[in-house]
Short mmCIF file of C-alpha atoms and ligand atoms in Angstrom, two decimals:
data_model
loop_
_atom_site.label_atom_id
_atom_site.label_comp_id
_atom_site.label_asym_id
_atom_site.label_seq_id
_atom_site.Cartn_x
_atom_site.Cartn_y
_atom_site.Cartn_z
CA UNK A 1 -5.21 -16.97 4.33
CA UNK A 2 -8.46 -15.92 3.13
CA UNK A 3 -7.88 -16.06 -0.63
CA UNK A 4 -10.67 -13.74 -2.15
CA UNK A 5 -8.87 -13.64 -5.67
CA UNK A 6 -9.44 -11.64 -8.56
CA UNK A 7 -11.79 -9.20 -9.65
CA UNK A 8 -11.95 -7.62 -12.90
CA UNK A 9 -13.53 -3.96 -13.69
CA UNK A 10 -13.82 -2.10 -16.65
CA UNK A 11 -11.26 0.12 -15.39
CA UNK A 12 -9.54 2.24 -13.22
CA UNK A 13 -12.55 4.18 -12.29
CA UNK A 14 -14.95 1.17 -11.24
CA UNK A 15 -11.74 -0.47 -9.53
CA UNK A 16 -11.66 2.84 -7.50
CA UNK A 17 -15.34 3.12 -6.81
CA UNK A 18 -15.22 -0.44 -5.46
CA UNK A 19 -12.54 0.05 -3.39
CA UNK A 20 -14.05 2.88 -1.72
CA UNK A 21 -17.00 0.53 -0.77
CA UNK A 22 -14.64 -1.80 0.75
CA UNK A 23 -12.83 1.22 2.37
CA UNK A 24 -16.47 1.91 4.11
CA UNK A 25 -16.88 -1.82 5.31
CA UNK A 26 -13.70 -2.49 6.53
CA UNK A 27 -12.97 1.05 7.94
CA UNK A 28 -16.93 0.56 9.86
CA UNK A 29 -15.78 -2.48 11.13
CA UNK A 30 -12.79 -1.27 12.22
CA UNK A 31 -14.21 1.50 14.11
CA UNK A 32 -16.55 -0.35 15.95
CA UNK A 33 -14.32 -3.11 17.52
CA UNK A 34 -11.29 -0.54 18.53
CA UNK A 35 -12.46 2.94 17.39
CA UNK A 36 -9.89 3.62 14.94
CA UNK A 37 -9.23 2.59 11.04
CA UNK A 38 -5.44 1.92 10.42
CA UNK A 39 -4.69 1.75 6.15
CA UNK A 40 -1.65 1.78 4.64
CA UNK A 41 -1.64 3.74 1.26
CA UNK A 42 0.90 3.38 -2.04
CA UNK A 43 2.50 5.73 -4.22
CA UNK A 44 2.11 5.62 -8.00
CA UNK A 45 -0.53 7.00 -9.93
CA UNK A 46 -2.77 4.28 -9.81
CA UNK A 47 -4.52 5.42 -6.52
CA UNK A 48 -5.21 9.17 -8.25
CA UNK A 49 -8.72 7.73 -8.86
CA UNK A 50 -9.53 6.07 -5.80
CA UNK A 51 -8.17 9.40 -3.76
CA UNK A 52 -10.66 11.56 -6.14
CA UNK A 53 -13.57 9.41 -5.07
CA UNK A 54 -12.28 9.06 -1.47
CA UNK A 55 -12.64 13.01 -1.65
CA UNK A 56 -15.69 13.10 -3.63
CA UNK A 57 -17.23 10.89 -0.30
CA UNK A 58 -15.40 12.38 2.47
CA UNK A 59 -18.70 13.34 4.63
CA UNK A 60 -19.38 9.50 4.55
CA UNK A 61 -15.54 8.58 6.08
CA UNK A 62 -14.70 9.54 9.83
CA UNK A 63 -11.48 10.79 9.12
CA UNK A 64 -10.44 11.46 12.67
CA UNK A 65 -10.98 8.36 13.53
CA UNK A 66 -8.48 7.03 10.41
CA UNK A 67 -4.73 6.78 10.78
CA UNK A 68 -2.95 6.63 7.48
CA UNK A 69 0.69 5.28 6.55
CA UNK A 70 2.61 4.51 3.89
CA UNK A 71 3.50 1.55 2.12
CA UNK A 72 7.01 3.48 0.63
CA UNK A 73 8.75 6.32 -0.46
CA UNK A 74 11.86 7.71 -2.37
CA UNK A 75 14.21 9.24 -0.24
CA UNK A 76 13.76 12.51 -1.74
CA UNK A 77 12.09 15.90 -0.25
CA UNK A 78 9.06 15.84 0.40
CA UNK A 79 8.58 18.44 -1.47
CA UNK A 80 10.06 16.66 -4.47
CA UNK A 81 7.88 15.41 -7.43
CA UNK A 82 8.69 11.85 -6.87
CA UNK A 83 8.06 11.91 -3.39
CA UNK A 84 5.20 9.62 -2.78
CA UNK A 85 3.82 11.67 0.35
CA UNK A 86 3.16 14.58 -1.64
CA UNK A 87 1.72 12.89 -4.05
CA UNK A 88 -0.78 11.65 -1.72
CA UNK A 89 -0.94 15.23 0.29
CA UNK A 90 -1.92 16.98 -3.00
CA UNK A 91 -4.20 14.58 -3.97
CA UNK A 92 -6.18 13.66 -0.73
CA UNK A 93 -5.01 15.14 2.66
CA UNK A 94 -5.16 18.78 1.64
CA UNK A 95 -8.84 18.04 0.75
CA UNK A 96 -9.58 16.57 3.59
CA UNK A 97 -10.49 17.21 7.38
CA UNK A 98 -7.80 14.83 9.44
CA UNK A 99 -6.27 15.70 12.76
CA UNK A 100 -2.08 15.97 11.52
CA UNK A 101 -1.13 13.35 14.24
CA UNK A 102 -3.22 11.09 12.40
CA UNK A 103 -1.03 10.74 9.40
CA UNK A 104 2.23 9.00 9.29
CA UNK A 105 4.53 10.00 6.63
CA UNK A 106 7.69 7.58 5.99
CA UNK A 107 10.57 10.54 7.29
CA UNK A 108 13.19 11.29 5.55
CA UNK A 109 16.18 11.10 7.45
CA UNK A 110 20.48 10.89 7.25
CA UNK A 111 20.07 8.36 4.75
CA UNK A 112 17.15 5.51 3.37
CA UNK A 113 18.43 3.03 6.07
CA UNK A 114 17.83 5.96 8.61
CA UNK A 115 14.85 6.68 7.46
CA UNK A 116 13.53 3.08 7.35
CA UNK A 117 14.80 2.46 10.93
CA UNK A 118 12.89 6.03 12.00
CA UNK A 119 9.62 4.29 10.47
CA UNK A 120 10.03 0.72 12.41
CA UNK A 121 9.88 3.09 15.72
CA UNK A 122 7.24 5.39 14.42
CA UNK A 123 5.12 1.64 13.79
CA UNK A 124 6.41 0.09 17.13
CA UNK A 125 4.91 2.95 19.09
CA UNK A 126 2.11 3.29 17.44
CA UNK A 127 1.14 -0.46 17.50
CA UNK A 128 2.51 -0.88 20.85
CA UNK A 129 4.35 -3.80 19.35
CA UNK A 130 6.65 -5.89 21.60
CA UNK A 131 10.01 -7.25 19.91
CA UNK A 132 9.66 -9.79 17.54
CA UNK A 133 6.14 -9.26 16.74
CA UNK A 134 4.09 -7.35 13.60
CA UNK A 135 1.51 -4.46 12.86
CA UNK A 136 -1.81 -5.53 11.84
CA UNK A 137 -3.06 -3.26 9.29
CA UNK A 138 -6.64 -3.39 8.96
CA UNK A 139 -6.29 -2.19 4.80
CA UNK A 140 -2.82 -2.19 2.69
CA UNK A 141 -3.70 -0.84 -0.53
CA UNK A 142 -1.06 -2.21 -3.47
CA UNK A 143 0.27 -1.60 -6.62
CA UNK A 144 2.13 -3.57 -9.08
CA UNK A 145 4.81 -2.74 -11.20
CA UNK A 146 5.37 -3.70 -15.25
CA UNK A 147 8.28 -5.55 -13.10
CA UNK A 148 6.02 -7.07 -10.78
CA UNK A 149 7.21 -4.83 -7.48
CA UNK A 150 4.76 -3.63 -5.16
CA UNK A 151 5.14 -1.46 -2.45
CA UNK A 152 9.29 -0.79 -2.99
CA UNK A 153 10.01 -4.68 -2.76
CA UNK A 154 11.71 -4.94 -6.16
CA UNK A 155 13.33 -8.26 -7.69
CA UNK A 156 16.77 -9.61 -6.57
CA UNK A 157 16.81 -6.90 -3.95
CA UNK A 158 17.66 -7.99 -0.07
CA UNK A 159 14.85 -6.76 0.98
CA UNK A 160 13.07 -8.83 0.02
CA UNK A 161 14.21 -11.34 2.46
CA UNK A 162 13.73 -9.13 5.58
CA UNK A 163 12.01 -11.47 8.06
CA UNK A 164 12.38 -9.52 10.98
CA UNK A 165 12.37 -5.35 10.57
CA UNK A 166 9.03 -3.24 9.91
CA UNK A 167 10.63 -0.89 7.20
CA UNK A 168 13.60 -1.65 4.69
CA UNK A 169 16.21 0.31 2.91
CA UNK A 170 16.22 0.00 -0.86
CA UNK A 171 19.24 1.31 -2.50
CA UNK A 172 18.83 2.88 -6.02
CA UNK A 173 20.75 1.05 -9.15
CA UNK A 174 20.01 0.23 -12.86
CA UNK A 175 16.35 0.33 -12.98
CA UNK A 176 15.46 2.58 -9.55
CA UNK A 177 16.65 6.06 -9.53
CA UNK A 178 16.44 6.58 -6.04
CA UNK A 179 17.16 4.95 -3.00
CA UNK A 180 13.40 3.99 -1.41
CA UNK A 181 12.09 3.03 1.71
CA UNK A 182 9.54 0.43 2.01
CA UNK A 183 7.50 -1.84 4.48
CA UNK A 184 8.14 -5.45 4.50
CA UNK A 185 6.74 -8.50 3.39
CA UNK A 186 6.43 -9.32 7.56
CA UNK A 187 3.92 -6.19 7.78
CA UNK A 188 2.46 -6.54 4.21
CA UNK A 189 1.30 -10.25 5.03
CA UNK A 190 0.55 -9.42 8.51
CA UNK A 191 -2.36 -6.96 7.00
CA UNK A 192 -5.99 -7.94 7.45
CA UNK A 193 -6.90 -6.91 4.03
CA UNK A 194 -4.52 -6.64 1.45
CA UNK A 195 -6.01 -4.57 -1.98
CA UNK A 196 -3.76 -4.42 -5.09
CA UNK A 197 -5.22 -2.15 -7.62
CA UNK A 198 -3.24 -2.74 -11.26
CA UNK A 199 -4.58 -0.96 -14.70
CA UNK A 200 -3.31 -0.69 -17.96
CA UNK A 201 -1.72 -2.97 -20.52
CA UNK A 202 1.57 -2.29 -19.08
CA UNK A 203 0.56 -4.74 -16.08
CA UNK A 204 -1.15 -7.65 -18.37
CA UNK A 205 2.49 -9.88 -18.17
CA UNK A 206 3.06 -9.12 -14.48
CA UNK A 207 -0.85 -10.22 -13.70
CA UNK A 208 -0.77 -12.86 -15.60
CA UNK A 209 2.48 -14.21 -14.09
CA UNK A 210 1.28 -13.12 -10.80
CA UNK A 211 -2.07 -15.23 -10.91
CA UNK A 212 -1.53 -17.90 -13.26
CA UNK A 213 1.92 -19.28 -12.41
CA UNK A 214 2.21 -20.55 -8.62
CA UNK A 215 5.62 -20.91 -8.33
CA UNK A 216 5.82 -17.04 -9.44
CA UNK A 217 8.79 -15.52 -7.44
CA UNK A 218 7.54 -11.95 -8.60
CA UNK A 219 7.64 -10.00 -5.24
CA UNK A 220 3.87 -9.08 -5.75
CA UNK A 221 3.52 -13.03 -6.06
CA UNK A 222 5.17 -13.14 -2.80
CA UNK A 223 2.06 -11.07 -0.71
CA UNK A 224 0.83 -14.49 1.40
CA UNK A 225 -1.07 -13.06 4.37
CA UNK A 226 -0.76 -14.72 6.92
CA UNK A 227 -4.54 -14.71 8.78
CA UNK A 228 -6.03 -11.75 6.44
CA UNK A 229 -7.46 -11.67 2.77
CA UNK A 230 -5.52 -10.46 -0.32
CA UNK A 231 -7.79 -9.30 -3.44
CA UNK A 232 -6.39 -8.58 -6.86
CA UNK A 233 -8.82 -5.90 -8.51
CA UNK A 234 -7.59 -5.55 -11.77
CA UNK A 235 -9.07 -3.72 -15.31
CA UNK A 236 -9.74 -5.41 -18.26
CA UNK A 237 -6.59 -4.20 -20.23
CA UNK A 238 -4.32 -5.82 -17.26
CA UNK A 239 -6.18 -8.45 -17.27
CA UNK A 240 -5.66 -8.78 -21.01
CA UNK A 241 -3.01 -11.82 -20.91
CA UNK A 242 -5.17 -14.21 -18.60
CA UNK A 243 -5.40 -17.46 -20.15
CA UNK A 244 -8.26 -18.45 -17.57
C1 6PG B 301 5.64 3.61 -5.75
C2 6PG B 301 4.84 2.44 -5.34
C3 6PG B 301 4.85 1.29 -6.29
C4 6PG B 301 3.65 1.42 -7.21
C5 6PG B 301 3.86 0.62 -8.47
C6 6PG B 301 2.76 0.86 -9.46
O1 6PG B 301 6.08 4.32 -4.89
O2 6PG B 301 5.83 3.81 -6.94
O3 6PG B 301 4.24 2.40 -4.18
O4 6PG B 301 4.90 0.04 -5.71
O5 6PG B 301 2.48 1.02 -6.55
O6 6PG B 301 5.08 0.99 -9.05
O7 6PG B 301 2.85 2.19 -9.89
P1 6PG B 301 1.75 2.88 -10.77
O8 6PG B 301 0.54 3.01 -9.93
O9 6PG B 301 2.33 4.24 -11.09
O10 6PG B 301 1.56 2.03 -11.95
#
Protein backbone atom coordinates (compact mmCIF):
# COMPACT_ATOMS: atom_id res chain seq x y z
CA UNK A 1 0.00 0.00 0.00
CA UNK A 2 0.96 3.36 -0.96
CA UNK A 3 0.24 5.24 2.28
CA UNK A 4 -0.13 9.00 1.17
CA UNK A 5 -1.72 10.00 4.65
CA UNK A 6 -3.33 12.98 5.74
CA UNK A 7 -4.01 16.23 4.45
CA UNK A 8 -5.58 18.99 6.18
CA UNK A 9 -7.63 22.03 4.44
CA UNK A 10 -9.31 24.81 5.77
CA UNK A 11 -12.44 23.22 4.90
CA UNK A 12 -14.87 21.59 3.00
CA UNK A 13 -14.49 23.83 0.09
CA UNK A 14 -10.53 23.57 -0.41
CA UNK A 15 -10.93 19.68 0.41
CA UNK A 16 -13.35 19.73 -2.63
CA UNK A 17 -11.28 21.89 -4.91
CA UNK A 18 -8.37 19.52 -4.28
CA UNK A 19 -10.08 16.64 -4.94
CA UNK A 20 -11.22 17.78 -8.19
CA UNK A 21 -7.47 18.22 -9.15
CA UNK A 22 -6.85 14.74 -8.23
CA UNK A 23 -10.11 13.75 -10.07
CA UNK A 24 -8.26 15.41 -13.33
CA UNK A 25 -4.91 13.43 -12.74
CA UNK A 26 -6.12 10.26 -11.99
CA UNK A 27 -9.18 10.34 -14.38
CA UNK A 28 -6.18 11.62 -17.38
CA UNK A 29 -4.31 8.82 -16.48
CA UNK A 30 -6.90 6.63 -16.57
CA UNK A 31 -8.02 7.55 -19.91
CA UNK A 32 -4.92 7.23 -21.52
CA UNK A 33 -3.86 3.64 -20.51
CA UNK A 34 -7.58 2.02 -21.14
CA UNK A 35 -9.78 4.93 -22.35
CA UNK A 36 -12.17 4.99 -19.64
CA UNK A 37 -12.25 6.54 -15.85
CA UNK A 38 -14.05 4.10 -13.41
CA UNK A 39 -14.91 6.16 -9.68
CA UNK A 40 -16.94 5.06 -7.20
CA UNK A 41 -18.93 7.94 -5.46
CA UNK A 42 -20.57 8.12 -1.62
CA UNK A 43 -23.67 9.35 -0.30
CA UNK A 44 -23.83 11.90 2.51
CA UNK A 45 -23.59 15.43 2.23
CA UNK A 46 -20.09 15.75 2.39
CA UNK A 47 -19.53 15.36 -1.45
CA UNK A 48 -22.31 18.43 -2.11
CA UNK A 49 -19.15 20.58 -2.52
CA UNK A 50 -16.96 18.56 -4.48
CA UNK A 51 -20.15 17.74 -6.99
CA UNK A 52 -20.67 21.77 -7.21
CA UNK A 53 -17.10 22.19 -8.34
CA UNK A 54 -17.14 18.95 -10.41
CA UNK A 55 -20.07 20.91 -12.23
CA UNK A 56 -18.58 24.22 -12.06
CA UNK A 57 -15.48 22.31 -14.31
CA UNK A 58 -17.41 19.98 -16.34
CA UNK A 59 -15.92 21.25 -19.89
CA UNK A 60 -12.48 20.19 -18.39
CA UNK A 61 -13.85 16.28 -17.48
CA UNK A 62 -14.63 13.79 -20.46
CA UNK A 63 -17.64 12.58 -19.07
CA UNK A 64 -18.34 9.96 -21.67
CA UNK A 65 -15.45 8.53 -21.17
CA UNK A 66 -16.28 8.23 -17.05
CA UNK A 67 -18.28 5.38 -15.58
CA UNK A 68 -19.64 6.16 -12.17
CA UNK A 69 -20.86 3.74 -9.24
CA UNK A 70 -21.74 3.77 -5.99
CA UNK A 71 -20.15 3.06 -2.89
CA UNK A 72 -23.96 2.41 -1.08
CA UNK A 73 -27.39 3.06 -0.76
CA UNK A 74 -30.59 2.72 1.46
CA UNK A 75 -32.94 0.45 0.14
CA UNK A 76 -35.45 3.01 -0.38
CA UNK A 77 -36.94 4.60 -3.81
CA UNK A 78 -35.01 6.21 -5.61
CA UNK A 79 -37.02 8.75 -5.55
CA UNK A 80 -36.88 8.88 -1.76
CA UNK A 81 -34.95 11.66 0.14
CA UNK A 82 -32.55 9.32 1.68
CA UNK A 83 -31.78 7.62 -1.32
CA UNK A 84 -28.18 8.24 -2.00
CA UNK A 85 -28.58 8.07 -5.97
CA UNK A 86 -30.75 10.92 -6.03
CA UNK A 87 -28.86 12.70 -4.03
CA UNK A 88 -26.09 12.42 -6.37
CA UNK A 89 -28.57 12.76 -9.62
CA UNK A 90 -29.79 16.16 -8.29
CA UNK A 91 -26.65 17.31 -7.45
CA UNK A 92 -24.33 16.27 -10.40
CA UNK A 93 -25.77 13.99 -13.20
CA UNK A 94 -28.69 16.20 -14.13
CA UNK A 95 -26.02 18.93 -14.71
CA UNK A 96 -24.05 17.08 -16.57
CA UNK A 97 -23.54 15.61 -20.20
CA UNK A 98 -23.00 11.55 -19.54
CA UNK A 99 -24.17 8.83 -21.85
CA UNK A 100 -27.05 6.89 -19.17
CA UNK A 101 -25.20 3.50 -19.68
CA UNK A 102 -22.38 5.12 -18.14
CA UNK A 103 -23.81 5.36 -14.69
CA UNK A 104 -24.38 2.53 -12.39
CA UNK A 105 -26.88 3.03 -9.77
CA UNK A 106 -26.94 0.31 -6.80
CA UNK A 107 -30.83 -1.22 -7.88
CA UNK A 108 -33.22 -1.60 -5.73
CA UNK A 109 -34.60 -4.87 -5.82
CA UNK A 110 -37.03 -7.72 -3.68
CA UNK A 111 -35.10 -6.94 -0.78
CA UNK A 112 -31.28 -5.27 0.32
CA UNK A 113 -29.73 -8.82 -0.10
CA UNK A 114 -31.37 -8.79 -3.66
CA UNK A 115 -30.31 -5.78 -4.40
CA UNK A 116 -26.68 -6.29 -3.25
CA UNK A 117 -26.49 -9.61 -5.20
CA UNK A 118 -28.05 -7.53 -8.48
CA UNK A 119 -24.91 -5.10 -7.93
CA UNK A 120 -22.08 -8.02 -7.64
CA UNK A 121 -23.45 -9.00 -11.35
CA UNK A 122 -23.85 -5.48 -12.54
CA UNK A 123 -19.71 -5.20 -11.27
CA UNK A 124 -18.82 -8.76 -12.60
CA UNK A 125 -19.94 -7.80 -16.07
CA UNK A 126 -18.75 -4.76 -16.17
CA UNK A 127 -15.19 -5.67 -14.94
CA UNK A 128 -15.26 -8.83 -16.75
CA UNK A 129 -14.23 -10.33 -13.46
CA UNK A 130 -13.66 -14.13 -13.25
CA UNK A 131 -14.80 -15.89 -9.84
CA UNK A 132 -12.88 -15.23 -7.01
CA UNK A 133 -11.30 -12.16 -8.17
CA UNK A 134 -11.99 -8.05 -7.49
CA UNK A 135 -12.83 -4.68 -9.36
CA UNK A 136 -10.13 -2.25 -9.53
CA UNK A 137 -11.52 1.09 -9.13
CA UNK A 138 -9.32 3.64 -10.38
CA UNK A 139 -11.01 6.47 -7.55
CA UNK A 140 -13.34 5.44 -4.39
CA UNK A 141 -14.30 8.56 -2.89
CA UNK A 142 -15.16 8.05 1.16
CA UNK A 143 -16.84 9.35 3.91
CA UNK A 144 -16.70 8.81 7.53
CA UNK A 145 -19.23 8.66 9.97
CA UNK A 146 -19.32 10.39 13.80
CA UNK A 147 -19.32 6.35 14.25
CA UNK A 148 -16.47 5.82 12.15
CA UNK A 149 -18.53 3.89 9.08
CA UNK A 150 -17.73 4.60 5.67
CA UNK A 151 -19.33 3.55 2.74
CA UNK A 152 -22.40 1.36 4.68
CA UNK A 153 -19.73 -0.84 6.58
CA UNK A 154 -20.97 0.00 10.08
CA UNK A 155 -19.49 -1.49 13.48
CA UNK A 156 -20.33 -5.05 14.73
CA UNK A 157 -22.18 -5.59 11.48
CA UNK A 158 -21.32 -9.00 9.34
CA UNK A 159 -20.49 -7.26 6.74
CA UNK A 160 -17.91 -6.31 7.64
CA UNK A 161 -16.29 -9.61 7.39
CA UNK A 162 -17.36 -10.31 3.76
CA UNK A 163 -14.16 -11.64 2.14
CA UNK A 164 -15.56 -12.89 -0.85
CA UNK A 165 -18.90 -10.94 -2.43
CA UNK A 166 -18.67 -7.42 -4.34
CA UNK A 167 -21.83 -5.86 -2.60
CA UNK A 168 -23.31 -6.63 0.99
CA UNK A 169 -26.66 -6.48 2.63
CA UNK A 170 -26.89 -4.29 5.70
CA UNK A 171 -29.94 -4.77 7.69
CA UNK A 172 -31.40 -1.68 9.53
CA UNK A 173 -31.48 -1.79 13.63
CA UNK A 174 -30.86 0.67 16.56
CA UNK A 175 -28.77 3.25 15.01
CA UNK A 176 -29.59 2.65 10.94
CA UNK A 177 -33.05 3.24 9.86
CA UNK A 178 -32.90 1.45 6.82
CA UNK A 179 -31.65 -1.57 5.52
CA UNK A 180 -28.44 -0.42 3.08
CA UNK A 181 -26.51 -1.86 0.52
CA UNK A 182 -22.88 -1.39 0.36
CA UNK A 183 -19.56 -2.46 -1.43
CA UNK A 184 -17.07 -4.39 0.48
CA UNK A 185 -13.96 -4.00 2.11
CA UNK A 186 -12.59 -6.70 -0.89
CA UNK A 187 -13.55 -3.87 -3.57
CA UNK A 188 -12.85 -0.83 -1.29
CA UNK A 189 -9.12 -2.07 -0.75
CA UNK A 190 -8.89 -3.38 -4.15
CA UNK A 191 -9.29 0.52 -5.37
CA UNK A 192 -6.29 2.28 -6.86
CA UNK A 193 -6.99 5.43 -5.07
CA UNK A 194 -8.96 5.53 -2.15
CA UNK A 195 -10.14 9.50 -1.08
CA UNK A 196 -12.01 9.97 2.25
CA UNK A 197 -13.25 13.43 2.54
CA UNK A 198 -14.43 14.11 6.50
CA UNK A 199 -15.48 17.86 7.78
CA UNK A 200 -16.86 19.13 10.74
CA UNK A 201 -16.34 18.71 14.45
CA UNK A 202 -18.65 15.89 14.47
CA UNK A 203 -15.73 13.71 12.81
CA UNK A 204 -12.69 15.10 15.16
CA UNK A 205 -13.07 11.61 17.61
CA UNK A 206 -13.55 9.26 14.65
CA UNK A 207 -10.24 10.96 12.84
CA UNK A 208 -8.44 11.00 15.54
CA UNK A 209 -9.12 7.33 16.41
CA UNK A 210 -8.85 6.55 12.84
CA UNK A 211 -5.20 8.02 12.41
CA UNK A 212 -3.70 8.02 15.69
CA UNK A 213 -4.56 4.61 17.16
CA UNK A 214 -3.25 1.56 14.93
CA UNK A 215 -4.96 -1.07 16.36
CA UNK A 216 -8.28 1.06 15.55
CA UNK A 217 -11.01 -1.55 14.61
CA UNK A 218 -13.23 1.46 13.33
CA UNK A 219 -14.41 0.12 9.88
CA UNK A 220 -12.96 3.34 8.21
CA UNK A 221 -9.65 2.16 10.10
CA UNK A 222 -10.14 -1.01 8.34
CA UNK A 223 -9.66 0.63 4.42
CA UNK A 224 -5.94 -1.23 3.79
CA UNK A 225 -5.56 -1.21 0.01
CA UNK A 226 -4.11 -3.67 -1.08
CA UNK A 227 -1.62 -2.28 -4.19
CA UNK A 228 -3.38 1.39 -4.37
CA UNK A 229 -3.05 4.65 -2.18
CA UNK A 230 -5.56 5.74 0.52
CA UNK A 231 -5.52 9.67 1.42
CA UNK A 232 -7.36 11.13 4.36
CA UNK A 233 -8.25 14.87 3.36
CA UNK A 234 -9.67 16.21 6.27
CA UNK A 235 -10.69 20.14 7.54
CA UNK A 236 -9.33 21.71 10.30
CA UNK A 237 -12.42 21.31 12.67
CA UNK A 238 -12.11 17.28 12.08
CA UNK A 239 -8.92 17.46 12.47
CA UNK A 240 -9.44 19.30 15.75
CA UNK A 241 -8.61 16.21 18.22
CA UNK A 242 -5.12 15.26 16.57
CA UNK A 243 -2.61 15.05 19.14
CA UNK A 244 0.21 14.97 16.34
C1 LIG B 1 -24.06 7.32 3.22
C2 LIG B 1 -22.60 7.12 3.09
C3 LIG B 1 -21.82 7.23 4.35
C4 LIG B 1 -21.32 8.67 4.48
C5 LIG B 1 -20.97 8.98 5.92
C6 LIG B 1 -20.63 10.43 6.09
O1 LIG B 1 -24.78 6.78 2.42
O2 LIG B 1 -24.48 8.01 4.14
O3 LIG B 1 -22.07 6.80 1.94
O4 LIG B 1 -20.79 6.34 4.49
O5 LIG B 1 -20.23 8.89 3.64
O6 LIG B 1 -22.07 8.67 6.73
O7 LIG B 1 -21.80 11.18 5.87
P1 LIG B 1 -21.80 12.74 5.75
O8 LIG B 1 -21.07 13.09 4.51
O9 LIG B 1 -23.26 13.10 5.64
O10 LIG B 1 -21.16 13.25 6.97
Amino acid sequence: MTEEGLLVFKDIAEISGHVVKRWLNISANAIDHKGIFIVALSGGSTPLSLHKKLIDSKDLIQWDKIHIFLVDERFVPYDSNESNFRMIKETLLDHIKIPSGNIHPIPIEKGSAASASKYEEEMSSFFHLKKGSFPQFDLILLGIGDDGHTASLFSGQPALDEKEHLAASVKSGDTIKQDRITITFPVINNADNILFMAAGTGKAEAVRQIIENSNCRLPAAMVRPVSGSRTFLIDERAGSLLTK
